CSV table of C-alpha atoms and ligand atoms in Angstrom, one decimal:
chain,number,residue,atom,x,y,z
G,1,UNK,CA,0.0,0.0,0.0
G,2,UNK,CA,2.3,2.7,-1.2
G,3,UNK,CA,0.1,5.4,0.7
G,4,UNK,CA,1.5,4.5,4.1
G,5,UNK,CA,4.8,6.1,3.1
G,6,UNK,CA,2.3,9.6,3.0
G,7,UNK,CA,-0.5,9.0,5.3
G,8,UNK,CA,-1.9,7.4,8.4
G,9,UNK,CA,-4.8,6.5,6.0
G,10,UNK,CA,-7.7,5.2,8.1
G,11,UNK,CA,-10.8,6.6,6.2
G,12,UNK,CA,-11.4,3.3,3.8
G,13,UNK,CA,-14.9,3.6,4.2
G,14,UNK,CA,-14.8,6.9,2.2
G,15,UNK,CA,-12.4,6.6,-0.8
G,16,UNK,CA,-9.4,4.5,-0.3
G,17,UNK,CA,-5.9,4.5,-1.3
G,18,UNK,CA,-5.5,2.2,-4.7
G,19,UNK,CA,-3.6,-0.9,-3.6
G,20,UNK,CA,0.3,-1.4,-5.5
G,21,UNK,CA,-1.6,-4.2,-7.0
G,22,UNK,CA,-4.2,-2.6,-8.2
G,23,UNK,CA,-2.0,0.6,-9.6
G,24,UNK,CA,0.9,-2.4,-11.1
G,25,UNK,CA,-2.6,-4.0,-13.2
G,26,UNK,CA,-3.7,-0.5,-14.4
G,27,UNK,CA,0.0,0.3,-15.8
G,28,UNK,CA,0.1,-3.2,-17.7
G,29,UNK,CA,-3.4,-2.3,-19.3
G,30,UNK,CA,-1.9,1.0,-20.1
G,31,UNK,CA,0.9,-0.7,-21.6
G,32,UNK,CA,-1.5,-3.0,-23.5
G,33,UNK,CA,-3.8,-0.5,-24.4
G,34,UNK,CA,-0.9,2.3,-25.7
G,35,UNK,CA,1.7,-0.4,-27.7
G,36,UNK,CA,-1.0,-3.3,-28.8
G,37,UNK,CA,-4.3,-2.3,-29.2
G,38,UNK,CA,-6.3,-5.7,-29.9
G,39,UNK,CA,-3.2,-6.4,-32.3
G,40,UNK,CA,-2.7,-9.3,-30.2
G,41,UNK,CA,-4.5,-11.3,-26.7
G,42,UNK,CA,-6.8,-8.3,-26.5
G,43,UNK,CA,-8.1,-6.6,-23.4
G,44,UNK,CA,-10.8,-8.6,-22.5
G,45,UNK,CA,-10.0,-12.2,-21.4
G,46,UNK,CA,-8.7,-10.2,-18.2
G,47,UNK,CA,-12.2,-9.2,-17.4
G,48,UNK,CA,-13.2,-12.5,-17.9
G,49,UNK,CA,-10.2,-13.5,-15.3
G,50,UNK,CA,-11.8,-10.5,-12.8
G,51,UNK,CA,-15.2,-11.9,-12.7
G,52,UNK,CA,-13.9,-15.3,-11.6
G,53,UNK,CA,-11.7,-13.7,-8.8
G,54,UNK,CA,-15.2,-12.1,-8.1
G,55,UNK,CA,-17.1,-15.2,-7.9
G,56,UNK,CA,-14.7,-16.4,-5.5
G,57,UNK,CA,-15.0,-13.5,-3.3
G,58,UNK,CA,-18.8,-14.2,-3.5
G,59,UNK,CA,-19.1,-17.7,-3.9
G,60,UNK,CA,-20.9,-17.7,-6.7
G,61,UNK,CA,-20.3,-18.4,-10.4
G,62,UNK,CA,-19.0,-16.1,-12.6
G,63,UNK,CA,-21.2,-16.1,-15.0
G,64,UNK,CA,-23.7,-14.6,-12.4
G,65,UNK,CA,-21.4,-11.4,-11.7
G,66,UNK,CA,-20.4,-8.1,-14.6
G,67,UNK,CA,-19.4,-5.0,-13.8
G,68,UNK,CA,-21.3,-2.0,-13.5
G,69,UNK,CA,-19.7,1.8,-13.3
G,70,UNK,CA,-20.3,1.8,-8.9
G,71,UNK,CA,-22.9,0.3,-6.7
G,72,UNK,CA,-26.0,2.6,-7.5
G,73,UNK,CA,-25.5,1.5,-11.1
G,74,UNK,CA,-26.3,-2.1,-9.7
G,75,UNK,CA,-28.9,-0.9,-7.6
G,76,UNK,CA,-30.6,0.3,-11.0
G,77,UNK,CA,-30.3,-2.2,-12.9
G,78,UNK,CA,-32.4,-4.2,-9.7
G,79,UNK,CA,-35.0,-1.3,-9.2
G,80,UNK,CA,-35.9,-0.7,-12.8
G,81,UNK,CA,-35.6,-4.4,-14.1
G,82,UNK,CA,-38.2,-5.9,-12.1
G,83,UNK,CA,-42.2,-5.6,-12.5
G,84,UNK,CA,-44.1,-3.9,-9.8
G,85,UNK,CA,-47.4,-3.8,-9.8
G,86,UNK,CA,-48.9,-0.2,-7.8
G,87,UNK,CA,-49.0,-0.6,-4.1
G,88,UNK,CA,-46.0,-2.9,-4.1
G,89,UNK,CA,-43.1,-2.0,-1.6
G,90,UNK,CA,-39.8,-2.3,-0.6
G,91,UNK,CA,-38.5,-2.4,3.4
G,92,UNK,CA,-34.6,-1.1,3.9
G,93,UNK,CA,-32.6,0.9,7.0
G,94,UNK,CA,-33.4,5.1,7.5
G,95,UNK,CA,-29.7,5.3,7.8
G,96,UNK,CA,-29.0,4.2,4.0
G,97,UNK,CA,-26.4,5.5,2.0
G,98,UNK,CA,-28.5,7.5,-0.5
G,99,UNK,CA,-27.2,5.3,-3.1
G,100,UNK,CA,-29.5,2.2,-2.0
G,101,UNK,CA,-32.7,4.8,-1.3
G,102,UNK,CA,-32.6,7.1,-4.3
G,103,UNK,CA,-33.4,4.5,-7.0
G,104,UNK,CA,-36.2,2.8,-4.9
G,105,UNK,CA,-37.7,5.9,-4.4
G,106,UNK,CA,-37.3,6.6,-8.2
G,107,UNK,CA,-39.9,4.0,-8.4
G,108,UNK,CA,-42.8,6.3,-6.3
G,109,UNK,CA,-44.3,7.7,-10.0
G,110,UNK,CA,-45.3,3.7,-10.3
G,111,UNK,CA,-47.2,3.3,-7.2
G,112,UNK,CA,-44.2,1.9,-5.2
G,113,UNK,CA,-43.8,2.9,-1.8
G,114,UNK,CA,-40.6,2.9,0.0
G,115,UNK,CA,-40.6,1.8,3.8
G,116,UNK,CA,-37.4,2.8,6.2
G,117,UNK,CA,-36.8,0.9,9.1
G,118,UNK,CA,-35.3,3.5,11.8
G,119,UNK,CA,-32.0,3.4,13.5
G,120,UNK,CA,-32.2,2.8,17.3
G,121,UNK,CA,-28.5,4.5,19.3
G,122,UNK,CA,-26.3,3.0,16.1
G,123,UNK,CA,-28.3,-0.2,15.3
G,124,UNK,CA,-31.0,-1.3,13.1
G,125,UNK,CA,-32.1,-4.1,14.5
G,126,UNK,CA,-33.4,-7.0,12.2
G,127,UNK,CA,-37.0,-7.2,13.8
G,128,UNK,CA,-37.4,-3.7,13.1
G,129,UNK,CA,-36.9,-4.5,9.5
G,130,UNK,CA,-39.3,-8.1,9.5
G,131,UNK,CA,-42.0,-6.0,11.2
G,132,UNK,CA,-42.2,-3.6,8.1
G,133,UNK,CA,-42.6,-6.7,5.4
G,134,UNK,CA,-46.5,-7.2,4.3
G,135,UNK,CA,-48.2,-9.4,1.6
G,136,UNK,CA,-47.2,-6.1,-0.5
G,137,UNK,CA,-43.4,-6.2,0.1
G,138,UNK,CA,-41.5,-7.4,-3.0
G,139,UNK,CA,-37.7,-6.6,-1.7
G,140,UNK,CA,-35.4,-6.2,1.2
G,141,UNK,CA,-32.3,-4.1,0.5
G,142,UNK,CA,-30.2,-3.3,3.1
G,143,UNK,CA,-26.1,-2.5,2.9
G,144,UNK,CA,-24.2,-5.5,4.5
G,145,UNK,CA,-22.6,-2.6,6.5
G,146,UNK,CA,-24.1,1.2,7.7
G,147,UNK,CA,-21.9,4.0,6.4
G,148,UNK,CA,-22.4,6.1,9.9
G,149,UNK,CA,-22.7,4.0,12.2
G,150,UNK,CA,-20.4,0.7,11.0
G,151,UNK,CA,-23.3,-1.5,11.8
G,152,UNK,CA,-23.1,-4.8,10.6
G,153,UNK,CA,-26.9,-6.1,9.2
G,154,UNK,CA,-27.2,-10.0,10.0
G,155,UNK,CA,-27.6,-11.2,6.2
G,156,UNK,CA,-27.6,-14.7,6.6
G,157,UNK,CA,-30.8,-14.1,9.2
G,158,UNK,CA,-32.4,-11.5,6.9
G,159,UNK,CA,-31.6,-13.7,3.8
G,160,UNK,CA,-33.9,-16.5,5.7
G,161,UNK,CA,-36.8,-14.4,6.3
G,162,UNK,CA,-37.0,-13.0,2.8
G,163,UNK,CA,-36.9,-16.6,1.7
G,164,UNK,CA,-39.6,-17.7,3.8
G,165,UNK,CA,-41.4,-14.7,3.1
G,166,UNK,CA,-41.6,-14.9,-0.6
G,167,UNK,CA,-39.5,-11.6,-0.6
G,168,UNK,CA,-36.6,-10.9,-3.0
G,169,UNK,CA,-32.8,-9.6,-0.9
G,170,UNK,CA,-30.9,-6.6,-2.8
G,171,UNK,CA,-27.5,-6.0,-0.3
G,172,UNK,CA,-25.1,-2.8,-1.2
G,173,UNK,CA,-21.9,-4.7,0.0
G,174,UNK,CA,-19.4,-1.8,-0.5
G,175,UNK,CA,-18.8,-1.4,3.3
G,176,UNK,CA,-17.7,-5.2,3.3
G,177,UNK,CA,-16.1,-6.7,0.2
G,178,UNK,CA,-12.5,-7.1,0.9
G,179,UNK,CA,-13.2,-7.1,4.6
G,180,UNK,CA,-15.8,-9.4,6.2
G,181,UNK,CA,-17.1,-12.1,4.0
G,182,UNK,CA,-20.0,-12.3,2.3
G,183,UNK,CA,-20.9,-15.6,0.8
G,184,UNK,CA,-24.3,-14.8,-1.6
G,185,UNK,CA,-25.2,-18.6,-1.6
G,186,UNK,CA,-25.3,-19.2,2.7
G,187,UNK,CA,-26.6,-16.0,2.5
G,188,UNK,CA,-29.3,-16.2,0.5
G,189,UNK,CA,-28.6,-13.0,-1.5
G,190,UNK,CA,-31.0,-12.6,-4.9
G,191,UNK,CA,-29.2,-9.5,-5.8
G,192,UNK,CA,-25.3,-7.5,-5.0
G,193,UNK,CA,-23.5,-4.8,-5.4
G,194,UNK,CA,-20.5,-2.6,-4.6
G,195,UNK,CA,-18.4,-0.4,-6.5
G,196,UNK,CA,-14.3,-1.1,-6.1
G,197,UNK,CA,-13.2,2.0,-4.3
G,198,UNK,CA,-13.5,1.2,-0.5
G,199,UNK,CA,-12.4,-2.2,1.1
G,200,UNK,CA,-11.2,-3.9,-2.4
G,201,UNK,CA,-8.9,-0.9,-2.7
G,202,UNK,CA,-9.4,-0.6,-6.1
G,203,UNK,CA,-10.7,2.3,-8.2
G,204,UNK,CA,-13.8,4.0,-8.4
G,205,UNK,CA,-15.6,3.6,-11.8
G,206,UNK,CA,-15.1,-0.3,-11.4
G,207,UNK,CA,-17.8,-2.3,-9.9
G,208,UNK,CA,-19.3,-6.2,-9.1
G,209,UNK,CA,-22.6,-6.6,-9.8
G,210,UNK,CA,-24.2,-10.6,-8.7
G,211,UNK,CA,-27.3,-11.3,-10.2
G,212,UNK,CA,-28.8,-15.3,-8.9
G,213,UNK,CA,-28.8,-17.2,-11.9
G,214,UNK,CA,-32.5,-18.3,-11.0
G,215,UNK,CA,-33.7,-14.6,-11.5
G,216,UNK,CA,-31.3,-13.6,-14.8
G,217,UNK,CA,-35.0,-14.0,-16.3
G,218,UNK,CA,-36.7,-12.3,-13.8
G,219,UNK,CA,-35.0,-9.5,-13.7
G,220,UNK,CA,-35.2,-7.6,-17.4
G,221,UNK,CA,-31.9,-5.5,-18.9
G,222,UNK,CA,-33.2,-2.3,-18.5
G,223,UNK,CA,-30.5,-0.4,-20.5
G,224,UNK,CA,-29.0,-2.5,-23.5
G,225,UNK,CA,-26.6,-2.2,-25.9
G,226,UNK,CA,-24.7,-4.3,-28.3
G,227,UNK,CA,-22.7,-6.9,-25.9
G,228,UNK,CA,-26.7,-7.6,-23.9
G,229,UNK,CA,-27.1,-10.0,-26.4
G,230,UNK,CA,-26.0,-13.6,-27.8
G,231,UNK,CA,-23.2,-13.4,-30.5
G,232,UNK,CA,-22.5,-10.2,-30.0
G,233,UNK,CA,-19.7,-10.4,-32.8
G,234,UNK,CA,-22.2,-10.8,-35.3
G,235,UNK,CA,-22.4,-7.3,-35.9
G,236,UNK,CA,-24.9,-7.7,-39.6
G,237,UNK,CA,-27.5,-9.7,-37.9
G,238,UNK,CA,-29.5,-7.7,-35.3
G,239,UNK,CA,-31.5,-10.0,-32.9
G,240,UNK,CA,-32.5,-8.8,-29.2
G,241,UNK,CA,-31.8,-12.3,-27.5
G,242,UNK,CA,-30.1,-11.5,-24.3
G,243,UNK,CA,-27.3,-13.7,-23.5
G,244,UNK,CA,-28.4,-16.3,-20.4
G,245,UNK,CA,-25.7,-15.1,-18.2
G,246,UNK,CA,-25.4,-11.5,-15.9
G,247,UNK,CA,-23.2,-10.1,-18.8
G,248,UNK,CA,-26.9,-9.6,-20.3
G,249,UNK,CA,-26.9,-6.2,-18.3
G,250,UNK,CA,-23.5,-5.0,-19.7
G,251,UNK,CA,-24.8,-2.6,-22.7
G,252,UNK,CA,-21.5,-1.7,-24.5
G,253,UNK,CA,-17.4,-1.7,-23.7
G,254,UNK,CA,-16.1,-2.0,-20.4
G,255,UNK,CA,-14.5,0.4,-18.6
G,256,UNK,CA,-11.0,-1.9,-18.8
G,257,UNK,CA,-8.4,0.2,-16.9
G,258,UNK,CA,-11.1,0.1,-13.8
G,259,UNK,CA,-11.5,-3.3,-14.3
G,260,UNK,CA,-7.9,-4.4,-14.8
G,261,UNK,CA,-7.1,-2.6,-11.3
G,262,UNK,CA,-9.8,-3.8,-9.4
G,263,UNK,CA,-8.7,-7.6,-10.3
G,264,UNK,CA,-5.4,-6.6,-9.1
G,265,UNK,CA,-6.8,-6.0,-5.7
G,266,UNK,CA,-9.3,-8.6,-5.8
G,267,UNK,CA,-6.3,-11.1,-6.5
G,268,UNK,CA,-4.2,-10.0,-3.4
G,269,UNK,CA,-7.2,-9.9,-1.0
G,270,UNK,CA,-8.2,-13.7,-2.0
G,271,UNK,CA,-4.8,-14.3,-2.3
G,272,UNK,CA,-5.0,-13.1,1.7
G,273,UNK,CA,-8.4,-14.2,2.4
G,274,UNK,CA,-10.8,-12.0,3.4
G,275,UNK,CA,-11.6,-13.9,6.8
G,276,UNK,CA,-8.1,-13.4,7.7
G,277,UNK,CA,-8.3,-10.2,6.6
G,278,UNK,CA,-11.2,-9.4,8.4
G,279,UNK,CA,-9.6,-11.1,12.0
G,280,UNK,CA,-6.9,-8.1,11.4
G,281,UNK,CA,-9.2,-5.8,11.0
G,282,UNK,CA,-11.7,-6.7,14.1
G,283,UNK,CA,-8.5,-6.8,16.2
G,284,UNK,CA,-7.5,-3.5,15.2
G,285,UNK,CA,-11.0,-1.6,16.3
G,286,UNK,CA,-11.1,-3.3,19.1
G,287,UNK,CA,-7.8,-1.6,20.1
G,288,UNK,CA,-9.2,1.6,18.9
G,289,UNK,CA,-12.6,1.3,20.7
G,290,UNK,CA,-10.9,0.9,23.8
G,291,UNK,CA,-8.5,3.8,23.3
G,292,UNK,CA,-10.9,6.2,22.2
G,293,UNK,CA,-13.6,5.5,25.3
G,294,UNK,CA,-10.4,5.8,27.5
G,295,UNK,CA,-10.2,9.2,26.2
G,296,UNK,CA,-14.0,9.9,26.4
G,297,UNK,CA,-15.7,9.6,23.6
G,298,UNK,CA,-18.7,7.8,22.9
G,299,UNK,CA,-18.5,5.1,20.9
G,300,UNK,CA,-21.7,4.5,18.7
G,301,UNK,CA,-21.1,1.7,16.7
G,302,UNK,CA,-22.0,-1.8,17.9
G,303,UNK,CA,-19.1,-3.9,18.5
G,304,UNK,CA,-20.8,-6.8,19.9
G,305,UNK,CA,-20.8,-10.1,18.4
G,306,UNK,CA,-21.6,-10.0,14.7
G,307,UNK,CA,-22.5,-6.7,14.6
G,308,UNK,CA,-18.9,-5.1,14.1
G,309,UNK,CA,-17.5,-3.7,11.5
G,310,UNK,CA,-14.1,-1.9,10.3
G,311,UNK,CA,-16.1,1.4,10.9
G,312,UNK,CA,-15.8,2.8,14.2
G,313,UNK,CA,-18.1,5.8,14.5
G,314,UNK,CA,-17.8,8.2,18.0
G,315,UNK,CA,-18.6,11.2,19.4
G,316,UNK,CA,-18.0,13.7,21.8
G,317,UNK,CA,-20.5,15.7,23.4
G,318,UNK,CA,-18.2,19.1,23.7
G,319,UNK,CA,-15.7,19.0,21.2
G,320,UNK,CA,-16.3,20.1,17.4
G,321,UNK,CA,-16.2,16.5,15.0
G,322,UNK,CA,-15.5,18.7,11.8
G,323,UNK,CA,-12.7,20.5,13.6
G,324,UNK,CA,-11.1,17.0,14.9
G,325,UNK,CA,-10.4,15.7,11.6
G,326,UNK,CA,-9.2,18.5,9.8
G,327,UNK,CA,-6.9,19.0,12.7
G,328,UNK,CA,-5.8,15.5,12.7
G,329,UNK,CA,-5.4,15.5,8.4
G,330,UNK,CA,-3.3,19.1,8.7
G,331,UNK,CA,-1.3,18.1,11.7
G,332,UNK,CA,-0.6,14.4,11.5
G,333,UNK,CA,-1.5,13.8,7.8
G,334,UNK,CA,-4.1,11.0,9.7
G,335,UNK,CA,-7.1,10.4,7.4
G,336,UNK,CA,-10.4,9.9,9.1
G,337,UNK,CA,-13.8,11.0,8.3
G,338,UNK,CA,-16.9,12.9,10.1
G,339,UNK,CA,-20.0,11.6,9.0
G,340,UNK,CA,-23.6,11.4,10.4
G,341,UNK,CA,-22.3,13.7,12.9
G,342,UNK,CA,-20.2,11.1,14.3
G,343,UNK,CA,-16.1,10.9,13.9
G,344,UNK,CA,-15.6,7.7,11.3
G,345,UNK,CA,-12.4,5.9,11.6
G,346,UNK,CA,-11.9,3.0,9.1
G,347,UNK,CA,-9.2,1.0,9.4
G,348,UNK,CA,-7.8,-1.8,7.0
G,349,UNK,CA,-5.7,-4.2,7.7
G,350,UNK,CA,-2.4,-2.9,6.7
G,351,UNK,CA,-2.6,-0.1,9.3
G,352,UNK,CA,-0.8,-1.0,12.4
G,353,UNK,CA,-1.1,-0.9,16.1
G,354,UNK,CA,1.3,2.0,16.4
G,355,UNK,CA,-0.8,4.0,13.7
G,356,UNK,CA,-4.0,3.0,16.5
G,357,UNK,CA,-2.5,4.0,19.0
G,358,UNK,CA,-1.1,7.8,17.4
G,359,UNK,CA,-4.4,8.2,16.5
G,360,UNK,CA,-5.8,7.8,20.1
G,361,UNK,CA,-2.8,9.9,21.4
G,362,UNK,CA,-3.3,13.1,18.8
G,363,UNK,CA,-7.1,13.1,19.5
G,364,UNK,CA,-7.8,16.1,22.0
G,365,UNK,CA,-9.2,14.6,25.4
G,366,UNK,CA,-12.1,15.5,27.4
L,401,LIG,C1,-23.2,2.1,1.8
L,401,LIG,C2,-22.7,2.8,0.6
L,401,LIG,N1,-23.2,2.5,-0.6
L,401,LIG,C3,-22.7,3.1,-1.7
L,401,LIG,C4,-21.7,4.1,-1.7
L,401,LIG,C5,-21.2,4.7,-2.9
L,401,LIG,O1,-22.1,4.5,-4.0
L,401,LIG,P1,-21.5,4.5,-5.5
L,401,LIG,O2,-20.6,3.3,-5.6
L,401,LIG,O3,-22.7,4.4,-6.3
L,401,LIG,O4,-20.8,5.7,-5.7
L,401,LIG,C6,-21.2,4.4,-0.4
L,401,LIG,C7,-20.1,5.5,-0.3
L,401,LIG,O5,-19.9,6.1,0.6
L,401,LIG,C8,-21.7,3.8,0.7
L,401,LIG,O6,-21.2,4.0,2.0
């Protein structure tokens, strides 16, 4: 992670730092790309190599993942693709990231109503979000992981009800891929999807979309273009039968350099493993929680048993949050976030206990 020789970088819930991985891919693409065109391999069969790192992040097959341009992208394609009939809903958290509310509530002009399951002190807790599912509930879509708050949604638990329920499961996962796992199969996840740019340190622009093979049918391309469909080589014979496999919702060329760098991540954090990765991680907050309640803050983010997260979100009751982390970024060249009007410190697990515990240390105390 060539940032650490700049930064005490702990804001990887915002925009991370591209992995030396991820920035050694993008350079051979742009070798590729400037001295061989297509005259030889081409630039493809790497995206083809991405999406099966992908699926193994996911445990799925490839051919149910593509790539879309970030998560709301993916989000799209799930909210406008499927039929709803007027008086449908959907049930997800009032503490979203906009990009998992705006394009459900996109969907008001047809009669579909959006329901938002408060957060209670830093939590959603799941029953909140079961009690809002009625005969008229068609999805569930909640991120794997809050934004403000770090809290960590039970998927496997959710996943269960939506199946018993008849309900279809959306998750924006870009709070946890490339730290906690997510397995869309044990899960029971219909629909996924996370742009590159936070815990797979990889670009933004560069995306996974998961689609369950079951509902390719299901759910219709709603923006096409000439690689949605079968054959797409044979450019004289026009025919709109959409290939069988989630690269039905690709539309035209890929955005390769994204793509290229993101599989360079995604190859070091399987290489890793993201369980191991995530052990670091947990291990890491935990040393922060404790430092920064020693100091007096309040930390809002659950950390108890599967409701953790890299995110630890605090506050003070006296001291200025916004002031705090400029002070910290102009002083100590320590990146953290304020967010929700709660101090956000994200950690990945390449930071180290000594960068911990100078972040405890330069925070003012109460
Ligand atoms: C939960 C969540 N979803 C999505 C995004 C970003 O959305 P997009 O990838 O569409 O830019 C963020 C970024 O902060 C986020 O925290």
């Amino acid at each position: 992670m060539p940032v650490v020789r700049q930064y005490n970088f702990m804001n990887h819930a915002g925009v991370a730092p591209l992995s030396g991985r991820a920035a050694a891919a993008m350079q051979r693409y742009i070798e590729e790309a400037t001295h061989h065109a297509y005259a030889r391999g081409g630039l493809y069969p790497e995206a083809k190599r991405v999406r099966q790192l992908a699926g193994r992040l996911l445990n799925c097959h490839s051919e149910e993942v593509t790539f879309v341009k970030n998560t709301s992208e993916g989000i799209s394609l799930v909210a406008n693709g499927l039929q709803f009939s007027r008086g449908d809903n959907i049930v997800t958290c009032g503490v979203e990231f906009p990009a998992n509310i705006y394009p459900w509530m996109n969907l008001h002009s047809r009669g579909v109503h959006l329901k938002m399951a408060p957060e209670d002190n830093g939590r959603v807790p799941l029953q909140r979000l079961v009690e809002l599912i009625d005969d008229r509930t068609r999805l569930v879509t909640v991120s794997s992981v809050q934004f403000g708050s770090g809290y960590r949604t039970d998927l496997a638990a959710l996943g269960t009800v939506c199946q018993e329920r008849g309900v279809l499961f959306c998750v924006d996962a870009i709070q946890s891929l490339g730290c906690i796992p997510i397995d869309v199969r044990a899960m029971k996840i219909d629909f996924l999807s996370a742009d590159g740019h936070k815990w797979l340190l990889g670009p933004e622009g560069a995306g996974i979309f998961y689609c369950r093979h079951e509902l390719l049918g299901l759910l219709r391309p709603s923006s096409v273009g000439w690689l949605s469909v079968q054959d797409a080589n044979d450019f004289g014979r026009y025919h709109l039968d959409f290939r069988d496999d989630a690269r039905c919702f690709d539309g035209g060329s890929y955005n390769l350099a994204g793509i290229w760098a993101l599989g360079g991540s995604l190859e070091w954090l399987v290489e890793l493993g993201v369980l191991e990765i995530w052990q670091r991680v947990k291990a890491l907050t935990d040393r922060l929680v404790e430092g920064v309640r020693a100091k007096g803050y309040r930390v809002v983010s659950s950390r108890s048993g599967d409701e953790a997260s890299g995110i630890v979100a605090f506050v003070s009751d006296t001291r200025d949050h916004a002031r705090i982390v400029s002070h910290l970024r102009q002083e100590y060249r320590t990146v953290v976030a304020s967010r929700l009007g709660r101090i956000r410190v994200s950690p990945h697990f390449y930071n180290t206990e000594e960068e911990i515990d100078q972040l405890i240390e330069h925070l003012p105390g109460h």
